[in-house]
Amino acid sequence: IESLQVPVAWFGVWFGITVIPYVVANLVTARLVMRVGPPRLLRVGMSLALVAGLLLAGLALARVHTLAAILLPVAMFLFATGLNLPCLMAGAIGPFPRLAGTASALMGFMQMASGALVGLAVGRLHDGTPVATAIAIGLMIVVMALVYVVVVPRDGARA
């Protein structure tokens, strides 16, 4: 609001617009997952998320602090999240059908706890620009991509 001079009344509108790709991706995932399979959908989603995160961090470090420089990579990241999250949730609870609620709760806890820790770090490093947030998002997406490479089975392996 302050660094990009976004009127308070418009903040919710811009935020809401970035959520549209997430909803669209969830709908696309529901239709595509059975055709292409979760591993392939995750590969596409992870690739998009990585590009979005690096683009966001790169633009922030290059001091391109415009609404478009933030909203477009964030919208791309949220589209990727809409592709990834349903597949990841299914993968997390699938092996534990009798403990699906516990597995789901653990995944939710891990999301919220990591978000709180990253939010704390961003709050401490905030300098009045989008740089700290953009770098944090970029770094977390790189970590997510590394975890994906290590954890998600390749095609032909157990899915």
CSV table of N, CA and C in Angstrom, one decimal:
chain,number,residue,atom,x,y,z
A,1,ILE,N,0.8,-1.2,0.0
A,1,ILE,CA,0.0,0.0,0.0
A,1,ILE,C,0.9,1.2,0.0
A,2,GLU,N,1.9,1.3,0.9
A,2,GLU,CA,2.7,2.5,1.0
A,2,GLU,C,3.8,2.5,-0.1
A,3,SER,N,4.5,1.5,-0.3
A,3,SER,CA,5.7,1.5,-1.2
A,3,SER,C,5.2,1.6,-2.7
A,4,LEU,N,4.0,1.1,-3.0
A,4,LEU,CA,3.5,1.2,-4.4
A,4,LEU,C,2.4,2.2,-4.5
A,5,GLN,N,2.1,2.9,-3.4
A,5,GLN,CA,1.0,3.9,-3.4
A,5,GLN,C,-0.3,3.4,-4.0
A,6,VAL,N,-0.7,2.2,-3.5
A,6,VAL,CA,-1.9,1.6,-3.8
A,6,VAL,C,-3.0,2.1,-2.9
A,7,PRO,N,-4.0,2.7,-3.4
A,7,PRO,CA,-5.1,3.2,-2.5
A,7,PRO,C,-5.6,2.0,-1.6
A,8,VAL,N,-5.9,2.3,-0.4
A,8,VAL,CA,-6.4,1.2,0.5
A,8,VAL,C,-7.6,0.5,0.0
A,9,ALA,N,-8.5,1.3,-0.6
A,9,ALA,CA,-9.7,0.7,-1.2
A,9,ALA,C,-9.4,-0.2,-2.3
A,10,TRP,N,-8.3,-0.1,-3.0
A,10,TRP,CA,-8.0,-1.0,-4.1
A,10,TRP,C,-7.1,-2.2,-3.7
A,11,PHE,N,-6.6,-2.2,-2.5
A,11,PHE,CA,-5.7,-3.3,-2.1
A,11,PHE,C,-6.4,-4.6,-2.2
A,12,GLY,N,-7.6,-4.7,-1.7
A,12,GLY,CA,-8.4,-5.9,-1.8
A,12,GLY,C,-8.7,-6.4,-3.2
A,13,VAL,N,-9.0,-5.4,-4.1
A,13,VAL,CA,-9.3,-5.7,-5.5
A,13,VAL,C,-8.0,-6.4,-6.1
A,14,TRP,N,-6.9,-5.8,-5.9
A,14,TRP,CA,-5.6,-6.3,-6.5
A,14,TRP,C,-5.3,-7.7,-5.9
A,15,PHE,N,-5.5,-7.8,-4.6
A,15,PHE,CA,-5.2,-9.1,-4.0
A,15,PHE,C,-6.2,-10.1,-4.5
A,16,GLY,N,-7.5,-9.8,-4.7
A,16,GLY,CA,-8.5,-10.7,-5.2
A,16,GLY,C,-8.2,-11.1,-6.6
A,17,ILE,N,-7.7,-10.2,-7.4
A,17,ILE,CA,-7.4,-10.6,-8.8
A,17,ILE,C,-6.3,-11.6,-8.9
A,18,THR,N,-5.3,-11.5,-8.0
A,18,THR,CA,-4.2,-12.5,-8.0
A,18,THR,C,-4.7,-13.9,-7.6
A,19,VAL,N,-5.8,-14.0,-6.9
A,19,VAL,CA,-6.4,-15.3,-6.5
A,19,VAL,C,-7.1,-16.0,-7.6
A,20,ILE,N,-7.6,-15.3,-8.6
A,20,ILE,CA,-8.3,-15.9,-9.7
A,20,ILE,C,-7.5,-17.0,-10.4
A,21,PRO,N,-6.2,-16.8,-10.7
A,21,PRO,CA,-5.4,-17.9,-11.3
A,21,PRO,C,-5.3,-19.1,-10.4
A,22,TYR,N,-5.4,-19.0,-9.1
A,22,TYR,CA,-5.4,-20.1,-8.2
A,22,TYR,C,-6.6,-20.9,-8.3
A,23,VAL,N,-7.8,-20.2,-8.4
A,23,VAL,CA,-9.0,-20.9,-8.5
A,23,VAL,C,-9.1,-21.6,-9.9
A,24,VAL,N,-8.7,-20.9,-10.9
A,24,VAL,CA,-8.7,-21.5,-12.3
A,24,VAL,C,-7.8,-22.8,-12.3
A,25,ALA,N,-6.6,-22.7,-11.7
A,25,ALA,CA,-5.7,-23.8,-11.7
A,25,ALA,C,-6.3,-25.0,-10.9
A,26,ASN,N,-7.0,-24.8,-9.8
A,26,ASN,CA,-7.7,-25.8,-9.1
A,26,ASN,C,-8.7,-26.5,-10.0
A,27,LEU,N,-9.4,-25.8,-10.8
A,27,LEU,CA,-10.4,-26.3,-11.7
A,27,LEU,C,-9.7,-27.1,-12.8
A,28,VAL,N,-8.6,-26.6,-13.3
A,28,VAL,CA,-7.8,-27.3,-14.3
A,28,VAL,C,-7.3,-28.6,-13.8
A,29,THR,N,-6.7,-28.5,-12.6
A,29,THR,CA,-6.2,-29.7,-11.9
A,29,THR,C,-7.2,-30.8,-11.8
A,30,ALA,N,-8.4,-30.5,-11.4
A,30,ALA,CA,-9.4,-31.5,-11.2
A,30,ALA,C,-9.7,-32.2,-12.5
A,31,ARG,N,-9.6,-31.5,-13.6
A,31,ARG,CA,-9.9,-32.1,-15.0
A,31,ARG,C,-8.7,-32.8,-15.5
A,32,LEU,N,-7.4,-32.3,-15.2
A,32,LEU,CA,-6.2,-32.9,-15.9
A,32,LEU,C,-5.6,-34.0,-15.1
A,33,VAL,N,-5.7,-34.1,-13.8
A,33,VAL,CA,-5.0,-35.0,-13.0
A,33,VAL,C,-5.1,-36.4,-13.4
A,34,MET,N,-6.3,-36.8,-13.8
A,34,MET,CA,-6.5,-38.2,-14.2
A,34,MET,C,-5.9,-38.5,-15.6
A,35,ARG,N,-5.8,-37.5,-16.4
A,35,ARG,CA,-5.3,-37.6,-17.8
A,35,ARG,C,-3.8,-37.6,-17.8
A,36,VAL,N,-3.2,-36.7,-17.1
A,36,VAL,CA,-1.7,-36.6,-17.2
A,36,VAL,C,-1.0,-37.1,-16.0
A,37,GLY,N,-1.7,-37.3,-14.9
A,37,GLY,CA,-1.1,-37.9,-13.7
A,37,GLY,C,-0.5,-36.8,-12.8
A,38,PRO,N,-0.5,-37.1,-11.5
A,38,PRO,CA,0.1,-36.1,-10.5
A,38,PRO,C,1.5,-35.8,-10.7
A,39,PRO,N,2.4,-36.8,-11.0
A,39,PRO,CA,3.8,-36.4,-11.2
A,39,PRO,C,4.1,-35.4,-12.3
A,40,ARG,N,3.4,-35.5,-13.4
A,40,ARG,CA,3.6,-34.6,-14.5
A,40,ARG,C,3.0,-33.2,-14.2
A,41,LEU,N,1.8,-33.2,-13.6
A,41,LEU,CA,1.2,-32.0,-13.2
A,41,LEU,C,2.1,-31.2,-12.1
A,42,LEU,N,2.7,-32.0,-11.2
A,42,LEU,CA,3.6,-31.4,-10.3
A,42,LEU,C,4.8,-30.8,-10.9
A,43,ARG,N,5.3,-31.5,-11.9
A,43,ARG,CA,6.5,-31.0,-12.7
A,43,ARG,C,6.2,-29.6,-13.3
A,44,VAL,N,5.0,-29.6,-14.0
A,44,VAL,CA,4.6,-28.3,-14.6
A,44,VAL,C,4.4,-27.2,-13.5
A,45,GLY,N,3.7,-27.6,-12.5
A,45,GLY,CA,3.5,-26.6,-11.4
A,45,GLY,C,4.7,-26.1,-10.7
A,46,MET,N,5.7,-27.1,-10.5
A,46,MET,CA,6.9,-26.7,-9.8
A,46,MET,C,7.8,-25.8,-10.8
A,47,SER,N,7.7,-26.1,-12.0
A,47,SER,CA,8.5,-25.3,-13.0
A,47,SER,C,7.9,-23.8,-13.0
A,48,LEU,N,6.6,-23.7,-13.1
A,48,LEU,CA,6.0,-22.4,-13.1
A,48,LEU,C,6.2,-21.7,-11.8
A,49,ALA,N,6.2,-22.3,-10.7
A,49,ALA,CA,6.4,-21.7,-9.4
A,49,ALA,C,7.9,-21.2,-9.3
A,50,LEU,N,8.8,-22.0,-9.8
A,50,LEU,CA,10.2,-21.6,-9.8
A,50,LEU,C,10.4,-20.4,-10.7
A,51,VAL,N,9.9,-20.4,-11.8
A,51,VAL,CA,10.0,-19.2,-12.7
A,51,VAL,C,9.4,-18.0,-12.1
A,52,ALA,N,8.2,-18.1,-11.5
A,52,ALA,CA,7.5,-17.0,-10.8
A,52,ALA,C,8.3,-16.5,-9.7
A,53,GLY,N,8.9,-17.4,-8.8
A,53,GLY,CA,9.6,-16.9,-7.7
A,53,GLY,C,10.9,-16.2,-8.0
A,54,LEU,N,11.6,-16.8,-9.0
A,54,LEU,CA,12.9,-16.2,-9.5
A,54,LEU,C,12.6,-14.8,-10.1
A,55,LEU,N,11.5,-14.8,-10.9
A,55,LEU,CA,11.1,-13.5,-11.6
A,55,LEU,C,10.8,-12.5,-10.5
A,56,LEU,N,10.0,-12.8,-9.5
A,56,LEU,CA,9.6,-11.9,-8.5
A,56,LEU,C,10.8,-11.4,-7.7
A,57,ALA,N,11.7,-12.3,-7.3
A,57,ALA,CA,12.9,-11.9,-6.6
A,57,ALA,C,13.9,-11.1,-7.5
A,58,GLY,N,14.0,-11.5,-8.8
A,58,GLY,CA,14.9,-10.7,-9.7
A,58,GLY,C,14.4,-9.3,-9.9
A,59,LEU,N,13.1,-9.2,-10.2
A,59,LEU,CA,12.6,-7.8,-10.4
A,59,LEU,C,12.7,-7.0,-9.1
A,60,ALA,N,12.5,-7.6,-8.0
A,60,ALA,CA,12.6,-6.8,-6.7
A,60,ALA,C,14.1,-6.4,-6.5
A,61,LEU,N,15.0,-7.3,-6.8
A,61,LEU,CA,16.4,-6.9,-6.6
A,61,LEU,C,16.9,-5.9,-7.6
A,62,ALA,N,16.3,-5.9,-8.8
A,62,ALA,CA,16.6,-4.9,-9.9
A,62,ALA,C,15.9,-3.6,-9.6
A,63,ARG,N,15.2,-3.5,-8.5
A,63,ARG,CA,14.5,-2.3,-8.0
A,63,ARG,C,13.3,-2.0,-9.0
A,64,VAL,N,12.7,-3.0,-9.6
A,64,VAL,CA,11.5,-2.7,-10.4
A,64,VAL,C,10.4,-2.9,-9.5
A,65,HIS,N,10.0,-1.9,-8.9
A,65,HIS,CA,8.9,-1.9,-7.8
A,65,HIS,C,7.6,-1.3,-8.4
A,66,THR,N,7.0,-2.1,-9.3
A,66,THR,CA,5.7,-1.6,-9.8
A,66,THR,C,4.6,-2.7,-9.5
A,67,LEU,N,3.4,-2.3,-9.6
A,67,LEU,CA,2.3,-3.2,-9.3
A,67,LEU,C,2.4,-4.4,-10.2
A,68,ALA,N,2.6,-4.2,-11.5
A,68,ALA,CA,2.7,-5.3,-12.4
A,68,ALA,C,3.9,-6.3,-12.1
A,69,ALA,N,5.0,-5.7,-11.6
A,69,ALA,CA,6.2,-6.5,-11.3
A,69,ALA,C,6.0,-7.4,-10.1
A,70,ILE,N,5.0,-7.1,-9.3
A,70,ILE,CA,4.6,-7.9,-8.2
A,70,ILE,C,3.4,-8.8,-8.5
A,71,LEU,N,2.4,-8.2,-9.0
A,71,LEU,CA,1.2,-9.0,-9.2
A,71,LEU,C,1.3,-10.1,-10.3
A,72,LEU,N,2.0,-9.9,-11.4
A,72,LEU,CA,2.1,-10.9,-12.4
A,72,LEU,C,2.9,-12.1,-11.9
A,73,PRO,N,4.1,-12.0,-11.3
A,73,PRO,CA,4.7,-13.2,-10.8
A,73,PRO,C,3.9,-13.8,-9.6
A,74,VAL,N,3.3,-13.1,-8.8
A,74,VAL,CA,2.4,-13.6,-7.7
A,74,VAL,C,1.3,-14.4,-8.3
A,75,ALA,N,0.6,-13.9,-9.3
A,75,ALA,CA,-0.5,-14.6,-10.0
A,75,ALA,C,0.0,-15.9,-10.6
A,76,MET,N,1.2,-15.8,-11.2
A,76,MET,CA,1.8,-17.0,-11.8
A,76,MET,C,2.1,-18.1,-10.7
A,77,PHE,N,2.6,-17.6,-9.6
A,77,PHE,CA,2.9,-18.5,-8.5
A,77,PHE,C,1.6,-19.1,-8.0
A,78,LEU,N,0.6,-18.3,-7.8
A,78,LEU,CA,-0.7,-18.8,-7.3
A,78,LEU,C,-1.3,-19.8,-8.3
A,79,PHE,N,-1.1,-19.6,-9.6
A,79,PHE,CA,-1.6,-20.6,-10.6
A,79,PHE,C,-0.9,-21.9,-10.4
A,80,ALA,N,0.5,-21.8,-10.2
A,80,ALA,CA,1.3,-23.0,-9.9
A,80,ALA,C,0.8,-23.7,-8.6
A,81,THR,N,0.5,-22.9,-7.6
A,81,THR,CA,0.1,-23.5,-6.4
A,81,THR,C,-1.2,-24.2,-6.5
A,82,GLY,N,-2.1,-23.7,-7.4
A,82,GLY,CA,-3.4,-24.3,-7.7
A,82,GLY,C,-3.2,-25.7,-8.4
A,83,LEU,N,-2.1,-25.8,-9.2
A,83,LEU,CA,-1.8,-27.1,-9.8
A,83,LEU,C,-1.2,-28.0,-8.8
A,84,ASN,N,-0.3,-27.5,-7.9
A,84,ASN,CA,0.5,-28.3,-7.0
A,84,ASN,C,-0.3,-28.8,-5.8
A,85,LEU,N,-1.0,-27.9,-5.1
A,85,LEU,CA,-1.5,-28.2,-3.8
A,85,LEU,C,-2.5,-29.4,-3.8
A,86,PRO,N,-3.4,-29.6,-4.7
A,86,PRO,CA,-4.3,-30.8,-4.7
A,86,PRO,C,-3.5,-32.1,-4.9
A,87,CYS,N,-2.5,-32.0,-5.8
A,87,CYS,CA,-1.7,-33.2,-6.0
A,87,CYS,C,-0.8,-33.5,-4.7
A,88,LEU,N,-0.3,-32.5,-4.1
A,88,LEU,CA,0.6,-32.7,-2.9
A,88,LEU,C,-0.3,-33.2,-1.7
A,89,MET,N,-1.5,-32.7,-1.6
A,89,MET,CA,-2.3,-33.1,-0.5
A,89,MET,C,-2.7,-34.6,-0.7
A,90,ALA,N,-3.1,-34.9,-2.0
A,90,ALA,CA,-3.4,-36.3,-2.2
A,90,ALA,C,-2.2,-37.2,-2.0
A,91,GLY,N,-1.0,-36.8,-2.4
A,91,GLY,CA,0.2,-37.5,-2.1
A,91,GLY,C,0.6,-37.7,-0.6
A,92,ALA,N,0.2,-36.6,0.1
A,92,ALA,CA,0.5,-36.7,1.6
A,92,ALA,C,-0.4,-37.6,2.3
A,93,ILE,N,-1.7,-37.6,1.9
A,93,ILE,CA,-2.7,-38.5,2.7
A,93,ILE,C,-2.9,-39.8,2.1
A,94,GLY,N,-2.6,-40.0,0.8
A,94,GLY,CA,-2.8,-41.2,0.1
A,94,GLY,C,-2.2,-42.5,0.7
A,95,PRO,N,-0.9,-42.4,1.2
A,95,PRO,CA,-0.3,-43.6,1.8
A,95,PRO,C,-0.9,-43.9,3.2
A,96,PHE,N,-1.7,-43.0,3.8
A,96,PHE,CA,-2.2,-43.2,5.1
A,96,PHE,C,-3.7,-43.0,5.2
A,97,PRO,N,-4.4,-43.9,4.5
A,97,PRO,CA,-5.9,-43.7,4.4
A,97,PRO,C,-6.6,-43.7,5.7
A,98,ARG,N,-6.0,-44.5,6.7
A,98,ARG,CA,-6.6,-44.6,8.0
A,98,ARG,C,-6.3,-43.4,8.9
A,99,LEU,N,-5.3,-42.6,8.4
A,99,LEU,CA,-4.8,-41.4,9.2
A,99,LEU,C,-4.9,-40.2,8.3
A,100,ALA,N,-5.8,-40.2,7.4
A,100,ALA,CA,-5.9,-39.1,6.4
A,100,ALA,C,-6.1,-37.7,7.1
A,101,GLY,N,-6.9,-37.7,8.1
A,101,GLY,CA,-7.1,-36.4,8.9
A,101,GLY,C,-5.8,-35.9,9.5
A,102,THR,N,-5.1,-36.9,10.1
A,102,THR,CA,-3.9,-36.5,10.8
A,102,THR,C,-2.8,-36.1,9.8
A,103,ALA,N,-2.7,-36.8,8.7
A,103,ALA,CA,-1.7,-36.4,7.6
A,103,ALA,C,-2.1,-35.0,7.1
A,104,SER,N,-3.4,-34.8,6.8
A,104,SER,CA,-3.8,-33.5,6.3
A,104,SER,C,-3.5,-32.4,7.3
A,105,ALA,N,-3.8,-32.6,8.6
A,105,ALA,CA,-3.5,-31.7,9.7
A,105,ALA,C,-2.0,-31.4,9.8
A,106,LEU,N,-1.2,-32.4,9.7
A,106,LEU,CA,0.2,-32.2,9.7
A,106,LEU,C,0.7,-31.3,8.6
A,107,MET,N,0.2,-31.6,7.4
A,107,MET,CA,0.6,-30.8,6.2
A,107,MET,C,0.2,-29.3,6.4
A,108,GLY,N,-1.0,-29.1,6.9
A,108,GLY,CA,-1.5,-27.8,7.2
A,108,GLY,C,-0.7,-27.1,8.3
A,109,PHE,N,-0.3,-27.8,9.3
A,109,PHE,CA,0.6,-27.3,10.3
A,109,PHE,C,1.9,-26.8,9.8
A,110,MET,N,2.5,-27.7,8.9
A,110,MET,CA,3.8,-27.4,8.3
A,110,MET,C,3.7,-26.1,7.5
A,111,GLN,N,2.6,-26.0,6.7
A,111,GLN,CA,2.4,-24.8,5.9
A,111,GLN,C,2.3,-23.5,6.8
A,112,MET,N,1.5,-23.6,7.8
A,112,MET,CA,1.3,-22.4,8.7
A,112,MET,C,2.5,-22.1,9.5
A,113,ALA,N,3.2,-23.1,10.0
A,113,ALA,CA,4.5,-22.9,10.7
A,113,ALA,C,5.5,-22.3,9.9
A,114,SER,N,5.7,-22.8,8.7
A,114,SER,CA,6.8,-22.2,7.8
A,114,SER,C,6.4,-20.8,7.4
A,115,GLY,N,5.1,-20.6,7.1
A,115,GLY,CA,4.6,-19.2,6.8
A,115,GLY,C,4.9,-18.3,7.9
A,116,ALA,N,4.6,-18.7,9.1
A,116,ALA,CA,4.9,-17.8,10.3
A,116,ALA,C,6.3,-17.5,10.4
A,117,LEU,N,7.2,-18.5,10.3
A,117,LEU,CA,8.7,-18.2,10.4
A,117,LEU,C,9.2,-17.3,9.3
A,118,VAL,N,8.7,-17.6,8.1
A,118,VAL,CA,9.1,-16.7,7.0
A,118,VAL,C,8.6,-15.3,7.1
A,119,GLY,N,7.3,-15.2,7.6
A,119,GLY,CA,6.7,-13.9,7.9
A,119,GLY,C,7.5,-13.1,8.9
A,120,LEU,N,7.9,-13.8,10.0
A,120,LEU,CA,8.7,-13.2,11.0
A,120,LEU,C,10.1,-12.6,10.4
A,121,ALA,N,10.7,-13.4,9.6
A,121,ALA,CA,12.0,-13.0,9.0
A,121,ALA,C,11.7,-11.8,8.1
A,122,VAL,N,10.7,-11.9,7.3
A,122,VAL,CA,10.4,-10.7,6.4
A,122,VAL,C,10.1,-9.5,7.2
A,123,GLY,N,9.3,-9.6,8.3
A,123,GLY,CA,9.1,-8.5,9.1
A,123,GLY,C,10.3,-7.8,9.7
A,124,ARG,N,11.3,-8.6,10.0
A,124,ARG,CA,12.5,-8.1,10.6
A,124,ARG,C,13.4,-7.5,9.5
A,125,LEU,N,13.3,-8.0,8.3
A,125,LEU,CA,14.2,-7.5,7.2
A,125,LEU,C,13.5,-6.4,6.3
A,126,HIS,N,12.2,-6.1,6.6
A,126,HIS,CA,11.5,-5.2,5.8
A,126,HIS,C,12.2,-3.8,5.8
A,127,ASP,N,12.4,-3.2,4.6
A,127,ASP,CA,13.0,-1.9,4.5
A,127,ASP,C,12.1,-0.9,3.8
A,128,GLY,N,10.9,-1.2,3.7
A,128,GLY,CA,9.9,-0.2,3.1
A,128,GLY,C,9.7,-0.5,1.6
A,129,THR,N,10.4,-1.5,1.1
A,129,THR,CA,10.2,-1.9,-0.3
A,129,THR,C,9.8,-3.4,-0.4
A,130,PRO,N,9.4,-3.9,-1.5
A,130,PRO,CA,9.0,-5.3,-1.7
A,130,PRO,C,10.1,-6.3,-1.7
A,131,VAL,N,11.4,-5.8,-1.5
A,131,VAL,CA,12.5,-6.7,-1.7
A,131,VAL,C,12.5,-7.9,-0.7
A,132,ALA,N,12.3,-7.6,0.6
A,132,ALA,CA,12.4,-8.7,1.6
A,132,ALA,C,11.4,-9.8,1.3
A,133,THR,N,10.2,-9.3,1.0
A,133,THR,CA,9.1,-10.3,0.7
A,133,THR,C,9.4,-11.1,-0.6
A,134,ALA,N,9.8,-10.4,-1.6
A,134,ALA,CA,10.1,-11.0,-2.9
A,134,ALA,C,11.2,-12.0,-2.8
A,135,ILE,N,12.3,-11.7,-2.1
A,135,ILE,CA,13.4,-12.6,-1.9
A,135,ILE,C,13.0,-13.8,-1.0
A,136,ALA,N,12.2,-13.6,0.0
A,136,ALA,CA,11.7,-14.7,0.8
A,136,ALA,C,10.8,-15.6,0.0
A,137,ILE,N,10.0,-15.1,-0.9
A,137,ILE,CA,9.1,-16.0,-1.7
A,137,ILE,C,10.0,-16.7,-2.7
A,138,GLY,N,10.9,-16.0,-3.3
A,138,GLY,CA,11.9,-16.7,-4.2
A,138,GLY,C,12.7,-17.8,-3.6
A,139,LEU,N,13.2,-17.5,-2.4
A,139,LEU,CA,14.0,-18.5,-1.7
A,139,LEU,C,13.2,-19.7,-1.3
A,140,MET,N,12.0,-19.5,-0.8
A,140,MET,CA,11.1,-20.6,-0.4
A,140,MET,C,10.7,-21.5,-1.6
A,141,ILE,N,10.5,-20.8,-2.7
A,141,ILE,CA,10.2,-21.6,-3.9
A,141,ILE,C,11.4,-22.5,-4.4
A,142,VAL,N,12.6,-21.9,-4.2
A,142,VAL,CA,13.8,-22.7,-4.5
A,142,VAL,C,13.9,-23.9,-3.6
A,143,VAL,N,13.6,-23.7,-2.3
A,143,VAL,CA,13.6,-24.8,-1.3
A,143,VAL,C,12.5,-25.8,-1.7
A,144,MET,N,11.4,-25.3,-2.1
A,144,MET,CA,10.3,-26.2,-2.5
A,144,MET,C,10.7,-27.0,-3.7
A,145,ALA,N,11.4,-26.4,-4.6
A,145,ALA,CA,11.8,-27.1,-5.8
A,145,ALA,C,12.9,-28.2,-5.5
A,146,LEU,N,13.7,-27.9,-4.5
A,146,LEU,CA,14.7,-28.9,-4.1
A,146,LEU,C,14.1,-30.0,-3.4
A,147,VAL,N,13.1,-29.7,-2.5
A,147,VAL,CA,12.3,-30.8,-1.9
A,147,VAL,C,11.6,-31.7,-2.9
A,148,TYR,N,11.0,-31.0,-3.9
A,148,TYR,CA,10.4,-31.7,-5.0
A,148,TYR,C,11.3,-32.7,-5.6
A,149,VAL,N,12.5,-32.3,-6.0
A,149,VAL,CA,13.5,-33.1,-6.7
A,149,VAL,C,13.9,-34.3,-5.8
A,150,VAL,N,14.0,-34.1,-4.5
A,150,VAL,CA,14.4,-35.2,-3.6
A,150,VAL,C,13.2,-36.1,-3.3
A,151,VAL,N,12.0,-35.6,-3.1
A,151,VAL,CA,10.9,-36.4,-2.5
A,151,VAL,C,10.0,-37.0,-3.6
A,152,VAL,N,9.6,-36.3,-4.6
A,152,VAL,CA,8.6,-36.8,-5.6
A,152,VAL,C,9.2,-37.8,-6.5
A,153,PRO,N,8.6,-39.0,-6.5
A,153,PRO,CA,9.1,-40.1,-7.4
A,153,PRO,C,9.1,-39.7,-8.9
A,154,ARG,N,10.0,-40.2,-9.6
A,154,ARG,CA,10.0,-40.0,-11.1
A,154,ARG,C,9.0,-40.9,-11.7
A,155,ASP,N,8.6,-40.6,-13.0
A,155,ASP,CA,7.7,-41.4,-13.7
A,155,ASP,C,8.3,-42.8,-13.8
A,156,GLY,N,7.4,-43.8,-13.6
A,156,GLY,CA,7.9,-45.2,-13.6
A,156,GLY,C,8.1,-45.7,-12.2
A,157,ALA,N,8.4,-44.8,-11.3
A,157,ALA,CA,8.6,-45.2,-9.9
A,157,ALA,C,7.2,-45.2,-9.2
A,158,ARG,N,7.2,-45.6,-8.0
A,158,ARG,CA,6.0,-45.6,-7.3
A,158,ARG,C,5.5,-44.2,-7.2
A,159,ALA,N,4.2,-44.0,-7.4
A,159,ALA,CA,3.6,-42.7,-7.4
A,159,ALA,C,2.8,-42.4,-6.2
